[in-house]
Amino acid sequence: MPRIQRYKKNTTGLQYKCNNCQKADEREQGEIKELRQKTRQSLYVHKARGFDSNTGDTTRYLMPPWGPMQDFALGRLGLTWFNWCAESICIGSRQTTSMVLYKVWKTLEADELFHTPQLTPVSDEQKRRAALQLIRYHQYKFYTEGTANNNYKRKTRTILTLNEAIAGVNMNLSVKFALGVSLFSNTILSLGTERHHHFSRAAWNGELLSAVALTEVGHGSNTKQLRTTATYDPSSQQFVINTPDFQAAKCWIGNLGKTCTYALVFAQLITVDGSHGLHAFVVPIRDPTTFLPYPGLILGDIGDKAGLNGIDNGFIMFQNYRIPRENLLNRTSDVTAEGDYETSFSNPEQQLGAALENLSAGRVGIMQESVATLASAITIAIRYSAVRRQFGPDPDGEELPIIEYEMQQWRLFPYVAAACALRIFIESFIDQYLECVEMSHSGAKLAHLDVQDMVKQDPAKATAHPWPNPNKACW
Ligand SMILES: Cc1cc2nc3c(=O)[nH]c(=O)nc-3n(C[C@H](O)[C@H](O)[C@H](O)COP(=O)(O)OP(=O)(O)OC[C@H]3O[C@@H](n4cnc5c(N)ncnc54)[C@H](O)[C@@H]3O)c2cc1C
């Protein structure tokens, strides 16, 4: 028996024969014929309708494109086969998500500003391009006024879907938008009050770009030990922000190096009664007309990184820098004009949790961005392996695509599996995360929350499963 069998189409294009023994692959003939007919119909629909973001029908996007991958997508050919539809659903997630992904991808694909340059530009140019891309991205209005006004769960879900869509094609833009608009705006809405909402609106409208300044040189993970201070001065009704030494300089902060005009700064709040722990403040950083930093700030870009050089990660130190009392995000804790500290928490530890809760959404975004990168990379590698041909059973005959070789499969397939598995994990993780945050907003205790509890609370969850059943034909 030859190690590699290859079934080749006969002239009708519907029968497959083994290259070596000339025996027809009887088992699959009917199935292949049916699949081909269905796919042709779908492709016809695809071509006839073109891209129409107004229709809710996404099935046409889930059909394999016609081309060299077609035989692999349709079923077994030689040793290698893919369930194209199931794979694309795993990577593209649910159908509604897929629709958003394809809408964003199609739009950005048609815009030259988003094309990858042939040569990698120097990092300053990458930062300039990312800033221009952000402006253009705002103009496309993938999100609507309604998105910003939705409840926390729906809004965050939309933001994360958009984040995933951009991350698949342009990581710089995805991170820039996530930090400067969505994370900033979400934190304002959940930690701030009515008086801060104009900041959120301005960010969504592209009038303001922010940074989220938490990490310091001396502390990253252990946020409780952060040492930037915001001391309340009752005489001027202002907070005075200070960086005691270089270890307390905010560092690594995305968008801070060159482009943001505001930053969400996390600092230890101090009144005459002492320190009250980490709180978030909206801090003006640059003049929006000149982009020069305000007096009292020492800031700059941290320079070239191993990657993601379109993001201007920066550092900042505060020297008696004053901001109005109203810039404290005060939904859970506040300082009166006279300087009295008021909080809704009996346990000061809860204040830290409340201050940082929203930043977890940013961490979820990082998982999405990482998996989107893996999915893009493995898609490129698989496509290349399906069209690149080397050697074959007959030295003078047709060569085989290299994906038919076990060594190539051994190298690539684990990453296809990883991309699918991680994608599925993130999707269910996001559901549970959003549920937890919503429960915490409503004051519910999370101590005993586990998956079983969540299933019990919502029986629909026990049966609902958004993923394709691998035992069923996906057509
Ligand atoms: C590209 C990039 C962009 C960033 N952007 C921002 C930004 O916009 N805003 C911002 O505020 N910060 C930003 N950061 C900083 C980032 O949030 C921190 O790097 C992160 O929180 C980790 O902190 P650290 O680097 O100080 O690591 P450390 O806290 O020093 O940790 C170092 C290692 O020790 C491990 N470790 C630490 N404590 C424990 C423990 N208790 N148990 C087990 N392991 C432990 C960590 O997992 C890690 O592997 C950015 C960082 C990078 C690399």
XYZ file of C-alpha atoms and ligand atoms in Angstrom:
528
model
C 0.000 0.000 0.000
C 1.415 3.406 -0.869
C 1.650 5.602 2.192
C -0.120 8.517 0.604
C -3.235 7.924 -1.438
C -4.480 10.676 -3.619
C -7.924 10.715 -5.137
C -8.053 12.642 -8.346
C -11.097 14.115 -10.084
C -12.148 12.553 -13.385
C -13.413 14.682 -16.241
C -16.903 15.106 -14.805
C -15.359 16.592 -11.697
C -17.595 14.449 -9.485
C -15.739 11.167 -9.194
C -12.558 10.695 -7.290
C -10.053 7.968 -8.125
C -6.978 6.857 -6.319
C -3.880 7.896 -8.238
C -2.175 4.620 -7.415
C -4.779 1.856 -7.705
C -7.316 3.716 -9.912
C -10.100 2.579 -7.597
C -12.926 5.074 -7.279
C -13.694 6.342 -3.789
C -17.256 5.008 -3.861
C -18.065 6.002 -0.310
C -17.783 9.687 -0.925
C -19.134 10.177 -4.432
C -22.723 10.962 -3.477
C -21.676 13.115 -0.588
C -19.197 15.106 -2.652
C -21.771 15.666 -5.380
C -24.295 16.946 -2.877
C -21.778 19.203 -1.178
C -20.634 20.632 -4.475
C -24.183 21.439 -5.526
C -24.964 23.114 -2.228
C -21.764 25.111 -2.283
C -22.355 26.286 -5.831
C -25.795 27.541 -4.829
C -24.309 29.377 -1.866
C -21.591 30.919 -3.957
C -24.224 32.059 -6.411
C -26.123 33.730 -3.570
C -22.902 35.292 -2.338
C -22.065 36.761 -5.730
C -25.592 37.898 -6.492
C -26.044 39.768 -3.211
C -22.554 41.092 -2.714
C -21.777 42.499 0.690
C -24.837 43.919 2.360
C -24.477 44.805 6.003
C -28.207 45.459 6.322
C -29.289 41.844 5.900
C -29.045 39.580 8.861
C -28.138 36.605 6.689
C -24.583 35.598 7.394
C -24.674 32.065 6.031
C -23.130 33.085 2.750
C -20.037 34.291 4.565
C -19.653 30.887 6.117
C -19.235 29.206 2.736
C -15.742 28.420 1.567
C -14.398 30.735 -1.106
C -13.782 29.151 -4.511
C -10.102 28.473 -5.097
C -7.263 26.072 -4.400
C -8.605 25.319 -0.904
C -11.956 24.202 -2.309
C -11.208 20.492 -2.432
C -10.030 20.499 1.149
C -13.063 22.469 2.250
C -15.471 20.064 0.593
C -14.247 16.987 2.306
C -11.634 14.329 2.220
C -9.054 14.562 -0.529
C -6.075 12.343 -0.028
C -5.427 12.259 3.710
C -6.365 15.794 4.569
C -9.788 17.247 5.073
C -11.321 20.214 6.773
C -14.782 21.013 7.894
C -14.518 24.555 6.576
C -17.800 25.707 7.994
C -17.178 24.372 11.500
C -13.652 25.774 11.546
C -14.798 29.187 10.445
C -17.560 29.247 13.037
C -15.077 28.356 15.747
C -12.679 31.042 14.673
C -15.376 33.533 13.728
C -17.610 32.551 16.635
C -21.398 32.880 16.532
C -23.182 34.071 13.440
C -23.927 37.560 14.790
C -20.275 37.909 15.716
C -19.284 36.641 12.284
C -21.398 39.332 10.671
C -19.599 42.056 12.628
C -16.226 40.499 11.835
C -16.892 40.367 8.104
C -18.345 43.864 8.010
C -15.255 45.317 9.684
C -12.839 43.224 7.624
C -14.502 44.064 4.294
C -14.535 47.775 5.088
C -10.927 47.956 6.236
C -9.782 45.753 3.359
C -11.143 48.294 0.873
C -9.353 51.224 2.540
C -5.743 51.815 1.550
C -4.906 53.385 4.914
C -5.333 49.953 6.497
C -3.210 48.028 4.001
C -0.045 46.534 5.442
C 2.981 48.372 4.023
C 5.443 46.222 2.075
C 8.312 47.305 4.313
C 7.944 47.621 8.070
C 7.963 51.382 8.801
C 10.104 52.831 11.604
C 8.224 52.913 14.898
C 7.426 56.658 14.770
C 5.761 56.145 11.393
C 3.843 53.137 12.772
C 2.556 55.354 15.584
C 1.549 58.076 13.130
C -0.295 55.539 10.955
C -2.091 54.044 13.959
C -3.250 57.531 15.016
C -4.579 58.242 11.499
C -6.232 54.820 11.369
C -7.999 55.534 14.644
C -9.460 58.764 13.227
C -10.654 56.899 10.118
C -12.032 54.068 12.235
C -14.158 56.557 14.183
C -15.494 57.891 10.875
C -16.728 54.423 9.846
C -19.018 54.389 12.901
C -19.116 50.608 13.347
C -20.600 51.379 16.723
C -23.603 53.665 17.025
C -24.819 56.123 19.628
C -26.942 53.207 20.825
C -23.835 51.092 21.476
C -22.499 53.628 23.955
C -25.876 53.871 25.697
C -26.560 50.133 25.982
C -26.490 48.411 29.346
C -23.082 47.229 30.577
C -23.392 43.659 29.337
C -24.584 44.453 25.819
C -22.181 47.333 25.393
C -19.162 45.373 26.585
C -20.127 42.404 24.402
C -20.311 44.723 21.346
C -17.013 46.369 22.258
C -15.309 42.984 22.646
C -16.689 41.747 19.318
C -15.406 44.866 17.566
C -12.092 44.476 19.360
C -11.804 40.933 18.071
C -12.655 42.061 14.554
C -9.944 44.726 14.461
C -7.407 42.547 16.261
C -7.630 40.048 13.385
C -6.340 42.621 10.910
C -4.696 45.475 12.786
C -3.401 44.910 16.296
C -2.181 48.502 16.779
C -5.601 49.925 16.041
C -7.298 47.354 18.236
C -5.134 48.190 21.270
C -5.285 51.932 20.632
C -9.069 51.911 20.502
C -9.445 49.492 23.418
C -7.326 51.617 25.771
C -8.184 55.061 24.505
C -11.922 54.672 24.009
C -13.637 51.535 25.242
C -11.745 50.791 28.464
C -11.671 54.488 29.370
C -15.343 54.967 28.601
C -16.432 51.786 30.393
C -14.490 52.763 33.511
C -15.978 56.269 33.467
C -19.483 54.845 33.252
C -19.061 52.278 35.987
C -16.825 54.174 38.438
C -17.970 57.711 37.670
C -21.262 59.550 37.970
C -23.360 61.832 35.776
C -20.783 64.620 35.962
C -18.214 62.426 34.170
C -20.384 61.112 31.350
C -19.341 63.875 28.935
C -15.821 62.368 28.965
C -17.235 59.048 27.828
C -19.306 60.646 25.050
C -16.281 62.626 23.846
C -14.193 59.435 23.698
C -16.843 57.591 21.654
C -17.136 60.573 19.292
C -13.396 60.629 18.687
C -12.978 64.051 20.332
C -10.810 62.710 23.125
C -8.194 59.950 23.333
C -7.253 58.588 26.708
C -4.718 56.336 28.401
C -5.224 54.065 31.391
C -2.346 54.767 33.792
C -2.122 52.078 36.463
C 1.288 50.361 36.275
C 4.339 52.002 37.838
C 8.032 51.216 37.418
C 8.093 49.528 40.837
C 4.726 47.751 40.747
C 2.621 46.058 38.076
C 0.719 43.038 39.358
C 0.658 44.172 42.978
C -1.526 47.218 42.428
C -2.226 47.696 46.120
C 1.354 48.927 46.544
C 1.159 51.615 43.850
C 2.632 54.859 45.201
C 1.341 57.766 43.104
C -0.620 60.033 45.481
C -3.626 62.325 45.038
C -3.845 64.560 48.124
C -6.975 66.635 48.646
C -6.458 70.359 49.262
C -9.692 71.813 50.783
C -8.518 75.417 50.327
C -8.540 75.118 46.518
C -10.926 72.123 46.328
C -8.380 70.358 44.157
C -6.428 67.116 44.246
C -2.651 67.500 44.072
C -1.046 64.549 42.264
C 2.549 63.610 43.024
C 5.076 60.968 42.027
C 7.273 60.480 45.123
C 10.218 58.950 43.213
C 11.148 57.239 39.961
C 9.887 53.819 41.179
C 6.420 55.418 41.348
C 6.547 56.785 37.774
C 3.670 55.448 35.675
C 5.234 53.304 32.985
C 4.233 51.220 29.910
C 1.054 53.273 29.542
C -0.450 52.832 26.046
C -1.335 56.070 24.131
C 0.546 58.158 26.718
C 3.820 58.553 24.795
C 2.518 60.910 22.104
C -1.198 60.916 21.439
C -3.545 60.977 24.444
C -5.004 64.199 25.804
C -6.439 62.621 28.977
C -5.407 59.763 31.249
C -7.300 57.710 33.758
C -4.796 57.814 36.623
C -4.944 55.370 39.544
C -3.503 56.909 42.719
C -3.678 56.573 46.513
C -6.299 59.056 47.706
C -5.142 61.038 50.763
C -7.181 63.408 52.947
C -6.439 64.878 56.385
C -7.730 61.553 57.793
C -5.008 59.584 56.013
C -4.785 57.293 52.965
C -7.969 55.673 51.611
C -6.481 53.368 48.979
C -6.446 53.289 45.209
C -8.927 55.535 43.362
C -9.328 56.556 39.734
C -9.038 60.168 38.510
C -9.620 61.743 35.094
C -6.485 63.782 34.433
C -5.904 66.228 31.537
C -2.464 65.504 30.070
C -1.980 67.478 26.864
C -3.340 70.598 25.271
C -5.599 69.157 22.527
C -4.620 71.919 20.081
C -0.811 71.733 20.411
C -0.441 68.234 21.920
C 2.129 69.690 24.337
C 1.999 68.365 27.934
C 0.717 70.686 30.651
C 3.198 72.184 33.162
C 3.818 69.919 36.160
C 4.113 66.761 34.066
C 7.228 64.931 32.931
C 6.236 62.458 30.256
C 7.502 60.742 27.149
C 7.529 57.668 24.962
C 9.340 54.558 26.231
C 10.782 53.889 22.755
C 10.970 50.823 20.509
C 9.466 47.567 21.757
C 9.708 43.983 20.493
C 6.341 44.478 18.780
C 3.182 46.580 18.752
C 5.214 49.650 17.857
C 2.165 51.495 16.571
C 1.229 52.024 20.212
C 2.971 54.946 21.902
C 3.568 53.391 25.315
C 4.795 56.089 27.658
C 5.866 57.101 31.152
C 4.718 60.016 33.310
C 5.710 61.698 36.583
C 3.543 64.260 38.399
C 4.975 67.271 40.244
C 2.298 68.962 42.401
C -0.084 68.596 39.487
C -3.538 69.948 40.348
C -6.905 68.681 39.106
C -10.449 69.677 40.173
C -12.125 67.706 43.006
C -14.832 66.679 40.518
C -12.322 64.630 38.503
C -12.369 61.847 41.114
C -14.561 58.995 39.803
C -16.965 58.988 42.710
C -19.680 56.364 42.275
C -18.553 54.338 45.290
C -16.399 56.830 47.244
C -16.174 60.613 47.326
C -14.504 63.549 49.067
C -16.712 66.446 50.148
C -15.716 70.031 49.381
C -14.591 70.342 53.026
C -12.338 67.309 52.706
C -14.363 64.526 54.379
C -13.950 61.082 52.810
C -17.211 59.159 52.231
C -17.479 55.590 51.008
C -20.195 53.008 50.449
C -17.819 50.180 51.481
C -17.395 49.038 55.056
C -14.303 47.033 54.090
C -11.528 49.156 52.463
C -10.377 46.060 50.462
C -13.598 46.300 48.461
C -12.572 49.752 47.247
C -9.525 48.253 45.520
C -11.700 45.597 43.861
C -14.171 48.242 42.672
C -11.369 50.420 41.285
C -9.842 47.564 39.296
C -12.930 45.574 38.298
C -13.289 47.234 34.924
C -9.700 46.712 33.941
C -10.407 42.972 33.764
C -12.337 43.651 30.551
C -9.034 44.920 29.149
C -7.395 41.606 30.089
C -10.186 39.720 28.315
C -9.453 41.923 25.299
C -5.783 40.891 25.438
C -6.828 37.217 25.301
C -8.963 37.972 22.246
C -6.116 39.832 20.568
C -3.691 36.965 21.209
C -6.042 34.330 19.799
C -6.887 36.550 16.813
C -3.160 36.740 16.063
C -2.799 32.963 16.368
C -5.832 32.413 14.106
C -4.475 34.804 11.456
C -1.038 33.205 11.519
C -2.311 29.638 11.296
C -4.767 30.553 8.523
C -1.909 31.951 6.439
C 0.209 28.855 7.105
C -2.598 26.406 6.243
C -3.544 28.260 3.061
C 0.047 28.353 1.918
C 0.458 24.639 2.643
C -2.643 23.844 0.607
C -1.403 25.578 -2.531
C 2.331 24.907 -2.257
C 3.115 21.630 -4.059
C 6.247 19.508 -3.685
C 6.886 15.918 -4.887
C 4.190 13.285 -5.504
C 3.669 9.510 -5.759
C 4.453 9.615 -9.473
C 7.812 11.386 -10.045
C 6.586 12.645 -13.421
C 3.003 13.262 -12.347
C 1.188 15.883 -10.380
C 2.874 17.072 -7.180
C 1.070 17.006 -3.847
C 0.191 20.047 -1.734
C 2.599 20.013 1.186
C -0.316 19.868 3.620
C -0.616 16.186 2.619
C 2.682 15.427 4.347
C 2.517 14.260 7.927
C 5.419 16.405 9.076
C 3.624 19.543 7.872
C 0.390 18.411 9.517
C 2.247 17.638 12.737
C 3.682 21.146 12.727
C 0.487 23.042 11.953
C -2.598 21.160 13.115
C -2.008 21.569 16.867
C -2.222 25.328 16.318
C -5.481 25.007 14.372
C -6.831 23.034 17.325
C -5.444 25.576 19.800
C -7.021 28.507 17.921
C -10.425 26.773 17.915
C -10.266 25.600 21.535
C -9.069 28.955 22.869
C -11.681 30.765 20.806
C -14.442 28.630 22.314
C -13.011 29.091 25.807
C -12.877 32.890 25.471
C -16.448 33.055 24.235
C -17.822 31.204 27.255
C -15.416 33.026 29.580
C -16.735 36.395 28.347
C -20.312 35.280 29.015
C -19.453 34.301 32.571
C -17.313 37.376 33.165
C -20.064 39.750 32.027
C -22.576 37.883 34.145
C -20.333 38.222 37.216
C -19.780 41.955 36.663
C -23.483 42.524 36.189
C -24.241 40.630 39.399
C -21.611 42.617 41.259
C -23.111 45.885 39.929
C -26.447 44.744 41.314
C -24.816 44.091 44.688
C -25.030 40.261 44.552
C -22.417 38.297 46.495
C -19.953 36.451 44.266
C -18.185 34.362 46.893
C -20.033 31.114 46.118
C -20.613 31.728 42.456
C -19.561 28.916 40.191
C -20.606 27.553 36.846
C -23.132 25.184 38.416
C -24.821 28.114 40.149
C -25.031 30.049 36.907
C -26.578 27.117 35.073
C -29.076 26.684 37.914
C -30.050 30.353 37.728
C -30.693 30.199 34.017
C -31.977 26.769 32.909
C -31.723 27.806 29.248
C -27.952 27.727 29.675
C -28.006 24.057 30.538
C -28.990 23.132 27.005
C -27.999 26.102 24.866
C -24.714 25.521 23.097
C -23.694 27.975 20.417
C -21.058 25.763 18.829
C -21.521 23.474 15.861
C -22.128 19.869 16.755
C -19.077 18.048 15.388
C -21.170 14.916 14.799
C -23.570 16.680 12.447
C -22.924 17.746 8.901
C -22.576 21.521 8.964
C -24.324 22.101 5.667
C 2.967 46.066 25.831
C 2.500 46.466 27.196
C 1.523 47.429 27.329
C 1.092 47.827 28.584
N 0.138 48.802 28.685
C -0.234 49.236 29.903
C -1.198 50.285 30.039
O -1.728 50.817 29.063
N -1.525 50.706 31.290
C -0.984 50.141 32.409
O -1.329 50.568 33.499
N -0.072 49.138 32.304
C 0.321 48.676 31.091
N 1.240 47.662 30.980
C 1.806 47.088 32.183
C 1.170 45.757 32.530
O -0.116 45.975 33.020
C 2.083 45.088 33.537
O 3.250 44.710 32.832
C 1.447 43.891 34.170
O 0.431 44.302 35.034
C 2.464 43.057 34.940
O 3.177 43.849 35.816
P 4.785 43.804 35.845
O 5.294 43.928 34.458
O 5.239 44.802 36.838
O 5.119 42.342 36.322
P 5.453 41.861 37.800
O 4.340 42.261 38.695
O 6.828 42.276 38.181
O 5.420 40.315 37.559
C 6.507 39.641 36.900
C 6.208 38.169 36.805
O 5.960 37.624 38.095
C 4.694 36.967 38.116
N 4.050 37.188 39.418
C 3.928 38.358 40.060
N 3.280 38.181 41.213
C 2.955 36.870 41.284
C 2.246 36.072 42.231
N 1.715 36.602 43.341
N 2.099 34.771 41.962
C 2.607 34.230 40.832
N 3.286 34.935 39.904
C 3.453 36.229 40.126
C 3.903 37.639 37.003
O 2.918 36.792 36.478
C 4.970 37.900 35.979
O 5.177 36.766 35.181
C 1.665 47.229 29.742
C 2.635 46.245 29.611
C 3.050 45.867 28.357
C 4.113 44.799 28.243
